[in-house]
Short mmCIF file of the C-alpha atoms (twelve columns), coordinates in Angstrom:
data_MODEL
# 
_entry.id   MODEL 
# 
loop_
_atom_site.group_PDB 
_atom_site.id 
_atom_site.type_symbol 
_atom_site.label_atom_id 
_atom_site.label_alt_id 
_atom_site.label_comp_id 
_atom_site.label_asym_id 
_atom_site.label_seq_id 
_atom_site.Cartn_x 
_atom_site.Cartn_y 
_atom_site.Cartn_z 
_atom_site.pdbx_PDB_model_num 
ATOM 1   C CA . MET A 1   0.118   -0.201  -0.376  1 
ATOM 2   C CA . GLN A 2   1.123   3.297   -0.741  1 
ATOM 3   C CA . LYS A 3   2.598   5.666   2.199   1 
ATOM 4   C CA . HIS A 4   0.546   8.452   1.958   1 
ATOM 5   C CA . TYR A 5   3.438   12.176  1.079   1 
ATOM 6   C CA . LEU A 6   2.974   13.015  5.447   1 
ATOM 7   C CA . GLN A 7   3.480   10.252  6.508   1 
ATOM 8   C CA . ASP A 8   6.793   10.972  7.668   1 
ATOM 9   C CA . LEU A 9   6.489   13.734  8.635   1 
ATOM 10  C CA . ILE A 10  3.336   12.551  10.688  1 
ATOM 11  C CA . GLU A 11  4.409   9.388   11.931  1 
ATOM 12  C CA . PRO A 12  6.647   10.013  14.517  1 
ATOM 13  C CA . VAL A 13  4.754   13.461  16.631  1 
ATOM 14  C CA . VAL A 14  2.033   10.999  16.627  1 
ATOM 15  C CA . GLU A 15  4.169   7.882   18.159  1 
ATOM 16  C CA . LYS A 16  5.215   10.408  19.975  1 
ATOM 17  C CA . ALA A 17  2.794   10.657  22.559  1 
ATOM 18  C CA . GLY A 18  1.912   7.413   22.491  1 
ATOM 19  C CA . PHE A 19  -0.214  6.584   19.461  1 
ATOM 20  C CA . GLU A 20  0.129   4.788   16.900  1 
ATOM 21  C CA . LEU A 21  -0.880  6.212   13.576  1 
ATOM 22  C CA . VAL A 22  -3.123  3.702   10.877  1 
ATOM 23  C CA . ARG A 23  -3.794  6.169   8.687   1 
ATOM 24  C CA . VAL A 24  -3.203  9.271   6.465   1 
ATOM 25  C CA . MET A 25  -5.093  11.071  3.462   1 
ATOM 26  C CA . THR A 26  -6.017  14.087  2.293   1 
ATOM 27  C CA . ILE A 27  -9.365  14.239  0.883   1 
ATOM 28  C CA . GLY A 28  -10.826 16.765  -1.437  1 
ATOM 29  C CA . GLN A 29  -9.141  18.996  -4.050  1 
ATOM 30  C CA . ALA A 30  -10.791 22.912  -2.815  1 
ATOM 31  C CA . ASN A 31  -9.660  23.802  1.321   1 
ATOM 32  C CA . PRO A 32  -8.665  19.957  1.528   1 
ATOM 33  C CA . THR A 33  -8.412  17.941  5.063   1 
ATOM 34  C CA . LEU A 34  -6.126  16.416  6.039   1 
ATOM 35  C CA . GLN A 35  -7.389  13.673  7.315   1 
ATOM 36  C CA . VAL A 36  -4.593  11.393  10.327  1 
ATOM 37  C CA . MET A 37  -6.232  8.376   11.496  1 
ATOM 38  C CA . ILE A 38  -4.751  7.763   14.948  1 
ATOM 39  C CA . ASP A 39  -5.189  5.014   17.943  1 
ATOM 40  C CA . VAL A 40  -3.214  3.596   21.430  1 
ATOM 41  C CA . ALA A 41  -0.092  1.439   20.923  1 
ATOM 42  C CA . ASP A 42  -0.563  -0.749  22.901  1 
ATOM 43  C CA . HIS A 43  -4.501  -0.857  22.768  1 
ATOM 44  C CA . SER A 44  -4.491  -1.301  26.339  1 
ATOM 45  C CA . ARG A 45  -8.014  1.250   26.068  1 
ATOM 46  C CA . ASP A 46  -9.788  3.576   24.060  1 
ATOM 47  C CA . LEU A 47  -9.260  6.076   21.961  1 
ATOM 48  C CA . THR A 48  -10.645 8.625   23.304  1 
ATOM 49  C CA . VAL A 49  -11.223 12.703  21.907  1 
ATOM 50  C CA . ASP A 50  -8.907  14.147  24.234  1 
ATOM 51  C CA . ASP A 51  -6.273  12.234  22.830  1 
ATOM 52  C CA . CYS A 52  -7.287  12.590  19.731  1 
ATOM 53  C CA . ALA A 53  -7.554  16.391  20.468  1 
ATOM 54  C CA . GLU A 54  -3.362  15.705  21.988  1 
ATOM 55  C CA . VAL A 55  -2.407  14.889  19.097  1 
ATOM 56  C CA . SER A 56  -4.011  17.170  16.950  1 
ATOM 57  C CA . ARG A 57  -2.716  20.945  18.411  1 
ATOM 58  C CA . LYS A 58  0.954   18.557  18.807  1 
ATOM 59  C CA . LEU A 59  0.788   17.888  15.387  1 
ATOM 60  C CA . SER A 60  -0.636  21.516  14.669  1 
ATOM 61  C CA . ASP A 61  2.502   23.032  15.564  1 
ATOM 62  C CA . VAL A 62  4.400   20.924  13.615  1 
ATOM 63  C CA . LEU A 63  2.705   21.464  10.714  1 
ATOM 64  C CA . ASP A 64  2.589   24.928  11.839  1 
ATOM 65  C CA . GLU A 65  6.447   25.695  11.772  1 
ATOM 66  C CA . LYS A 66  7.020   22.701  7.956   1 
ATOM 67  C CA . ASP A 67  4.777   24.215  6.649   1 
ATOM 68  C CA . PRO A 68  4.012   21.196  4.116   1 
ATOM 69  C CA . ILE A 69  0.601   21.424  2.395   1 
ATOM 70  C CA . LYS A 70  0.486   25.348  0.500   1 
ATOM 71  C CA . GLU A 71  -3.510  25.918  0.273   1 
ATOM 72  C CA . LYS A 72  -5.579  26.533  3.089   1 
ATOM 73  C CA . TYR A 73  -7.303  22.877  4.287   1 
ATOM 74  C CA . SER A 74  -8.246  21.131  8.258   1 
ATOM 75  C CA . LEU A 75  -6.507  19.180  10.286  1 
ATOM 76  C CA . GLU A 76  -8.733  16.231  11.476  1 
ATOM 77  C CA . VAL A 77  -7.449  13.761  13.117  1 
ATOM 78  C CA . SER A 78  -9.950  10.112  14.612  1 
ATOM 79  C CA . SER A 79  -9.961  6.955   15.550  1 
ATOM 80  C CA . PRO A 80  -10.453 4.458   12.545  1 
ATOM 81  C CA . GLY A 81  -13.490 3.121   13.908  1 
ATOM 82  C CA . LEU A 82  -14.387 -0.580  14.130  1 
ATOM 83  C CA . ASP A 83  -15.243 -0.608  10.867  1 
ATOM 84  C CA . ARG A 84  -11.077 0.632   10.236  1 
ATOM 85  C CA . PRO A 85  -8.574  0.275   7.214   1 
ATOM 86  C CA . LEU A 86  -6.099  -2.368  7.656   1 
ATOM 87  C CA . THR A 87  -2.716  -0.651  6.411   1 
ATOM 88  C CA . LYS A 88  0.391   -2.272  7.885   1 
ATOM 89  C CA . PRO A 89  1.281   -6.101  8.341   1 
ATOM 90  C CA . GLU A 90  0.824   -5.706  12.649  1 
ATOM 91  C CA . HIS A 91  -3.128  -5.072  12.100  1 
ATOM 92  C CA . PHE A 92  -3.289  -7.894  10.035  1 
ATOM 93  C CA . GLN A 93  -1.769  -10.254 12.045  1 
ATOM 94  C CA . ARG A 94  -3.747  -8.651  15.169  1 
ATOM 95  C CA . PHE A 95  -6.982  -9.163  12.639  1 
ATOM 96  C CA . CYS A 96  -7.339  -13.164 11.707  1 
ATOM 97  C CA . ASN A 97  -10.325 -14.867 12.145  1 
ATOM 98  C CA . TYR A 98  -12.366 -10.802 10.914  1 
ATOM 99  C CA . VAL A 99  -13.661 -10.433 8.631   1 
ATOM 100 C CA . ILE A 100 -12.340 -8.324  5.977   1 
ATOM 101 C CA . LYS A 101 -12.623 -6.137  2.259   1 
ATOM 102 C CA . VAL A 102 -9.728  -5.749  0.515   1 
ATOM 103 C CA . GLU A 103 -9.095  -3.987  -3.258  1 
ATOM 104 C CA . THR A 104 -6.407  -4.671  -5.248  1 
ATOM 105 C CA . SER A 105 -3.864  -1.448  -7.633  1 
ATOM 106 C CA . GLU A 106 -3.791  -5.387  -9.822  1 
ATOM 107 C CA . LYS A 107 -5.941  -8.720  -10.934 1 
ATOM 108 C CA . VAL A 108 -4.772  -11.518 -8.075  1 
ATOM 109 C CA . GLU A 109 -5.840  -14.067 -9.393  1 
ATOM 110 C CA . ASN A 110 -8.257  -12.847 -11.281 1 
ATOM 111 C CA . ARG A 111 -10.135 -9.832  -9.354  1 
ATOM 112 C CA . LYS A 112 -9.448  -6.437  -7.941  1 
ATOM 113 C CA . ARG A 113 -11.361 -6.602  -5.352  1 
ATOM 114 C CA . PHE A 114 -12.371 -9.533  -1.879  1 
ATOM 115 C CA . LYS A 115 -14.267 -9.397  1.124   1 
ATOM 116 C CA . GLY A 116 -14.132 -12.813 2.647   1 
ATOM 117 C CA . MET A 117 -11.683 -14.359 5.966   1 
ATOM 118 C CA . LEU A 118 -8.894  -12.989 6.894   1 
ATOM 119 C CA . LEU A 119 -6.528  -16.943 7.403   1 
ATOM 120 C CA . ARG A 120 -3.150  -15.594 7.544   1 
ATOM 121 C CA . ALA A 121 -1.377  -12.764 7.820   1 
ATOM 122 C CA . ASP A 122 2.973   -12.386 7.803   1 
ATOM 123 C CA . ASP A 123 5.783   -9.505  6.285   1 
ATOM 124 C CA . LYS A 124 4.901   -9.146  2.696   1 
ATOM 125 C CA . GLU A 125 0.792   -11.580 2.526   1 
ATOM 126 C CA . ILE A 126 -2.065  -12.286 3.104   1 
ATOM 127 C CA . VAL A 127 -4.740  -15.928 2.867   1 
ATOM 128 C CA . MET A 128 -8.696  -14.524 2.993   1 
ATOM 129 C CA . ASP A 129 -10.938 -17.176 2.507   1 
ATOM 130 C CA . MET A 130 -13.754 -16.347 0.323   1 
ATOM 131 C CA . ASP A 131 -16.656 -18.661 0.319   1 
ATOM 132 C CA . GLY A 132 -14.333 -21.853 0.293   1 
ATOM 133 C CA . VAL A 133 -11.171 -20.482 -1.809  1 
ATOM 134 C CA . GLU A 134 -8.162  -18.720 -0.225  1 
ATOM 135 C CA . TYR A 135 -6.272  -16.002 -1.835  1 
ATOM 136 C CA . THR A 136 -2.940  -14.897 -1.750  1 
ATOM 137 C CA . ILE A 137 -2.627  -10.564 -1.880  1 
ATOM 138 C CA . PRO A 138 0.369   -9.102  -1.020  1 
ATOM 139 C CA . TYR A 139 0.444   -6.216  0.260   1 
ATOM 140 C CA . ASP A 140 2.370   -4.937  -2.337  1 
ATOM 141 C CA . ALA A 141 -1.132  -5.169  -4.792  1 
ATOM 142 C CA . MET A 142 -3.321  -3.890  -2.429  1 
ATOM 143 C CA . THR A 143 -5.288  0.021   -2.303  1 
ATOM 144 C CA . LYS A 144 -7.036  -0.465  0.040   1 
ATOM 145 C CA . ALA A 145 -8.267  -3.110  3.193   1 
ATOM 146 C CA . LYS A 146 -9.892  -2.731  6.119   1 
ATOM 147 C CA . LEU A 147 -12.358 -5.271  9.127   1 
ATOM 148 C CA . VAL A 148 -15.722 -4.970  7.196   1 
ATOM 149 C CA . LEU A 149 -18.639 -5.143  10.366  1 
ATOM 150 C CA . THR A 150 -20.219 -7.716  10.725  1 
ATOM 151 C CA . ASP A 151 -22.212 -8.371  14.012  1 
ATOM 152 C CA . GLU A 152 -19.948 -10.275 15.586  1 
ATOM 153 C CA . LEU A 153 -17.882 -7.943  15.631  1 
ATOM 154 C CA . TRP A 154 -20.583 -5.583  17.086  1 
ATOM 155 C CA . GLU A 155 -21.453 -8.048  19.582  1 
ATOM 156 C CA . GLU A 156 -17.111 -8.436  20.521  1 
ATOM 157 C CA . TYR A 157 -17.240 -4.857  20.471  1 
ATOM 158 C CA . GLN A 158 -20.458 -3.845  22.965  1 
ATOM 159 C CA . ALA A 159 -19.893 -6.879  25.127  1 
ATOM 160 C CA . ALA A 160 -16.499 -5.055  26.089  1 
ATOM 161 C CA . HIS A 161 -17.607 -2.047  26.685  1 
ATOM 162 C CA . GLU A 162 -19.854 -1.391  29.851  1 
ATOM 163 C CA . ALA A 163 -23.293 0.299   29.201  1 
ATOM 164 C CA . VAL A 164 -23.467 3.900   29.089  1 
ATOM 165 C CA . GLU A 165 -26.622 5.178   30.756  1 
ATOM 166 C CA . LEU A 166 -27.498 8.225   30.092  1 
# 
């Protein structure tokens, strides 16, 4: 998967604050939004709004100083959500036995779109099951990958979080 041109500037700031950079993306042309998705590095707790605000302030300082984006833009720091993007081998390894979607830049086994159970992942490729057929997809061929929000994923999330009374 391709790296965003600002990733090398953003990632050290995010990591120094104790978080993991999940994805950097620019959305829009006129007045673009620089979208930065982060997560708690050790996955010991959920990411909070305060965490996002802290990282946003730190990134703003660096981006203002280095000024890598010449036009007016907005900075958005957020959590990856339940249907999170998968952008690193570690993400795929962490989410084995979950349903994922993958898009590739070139055909892999005569397809460019895949949706199925992630079986295995190493540092070079993943293996996923689609309707009983296993597909091996190298990371280099991927353009997009994400978890699919399923009933099982939602139930697992709910079980891990106490009910909040409003």
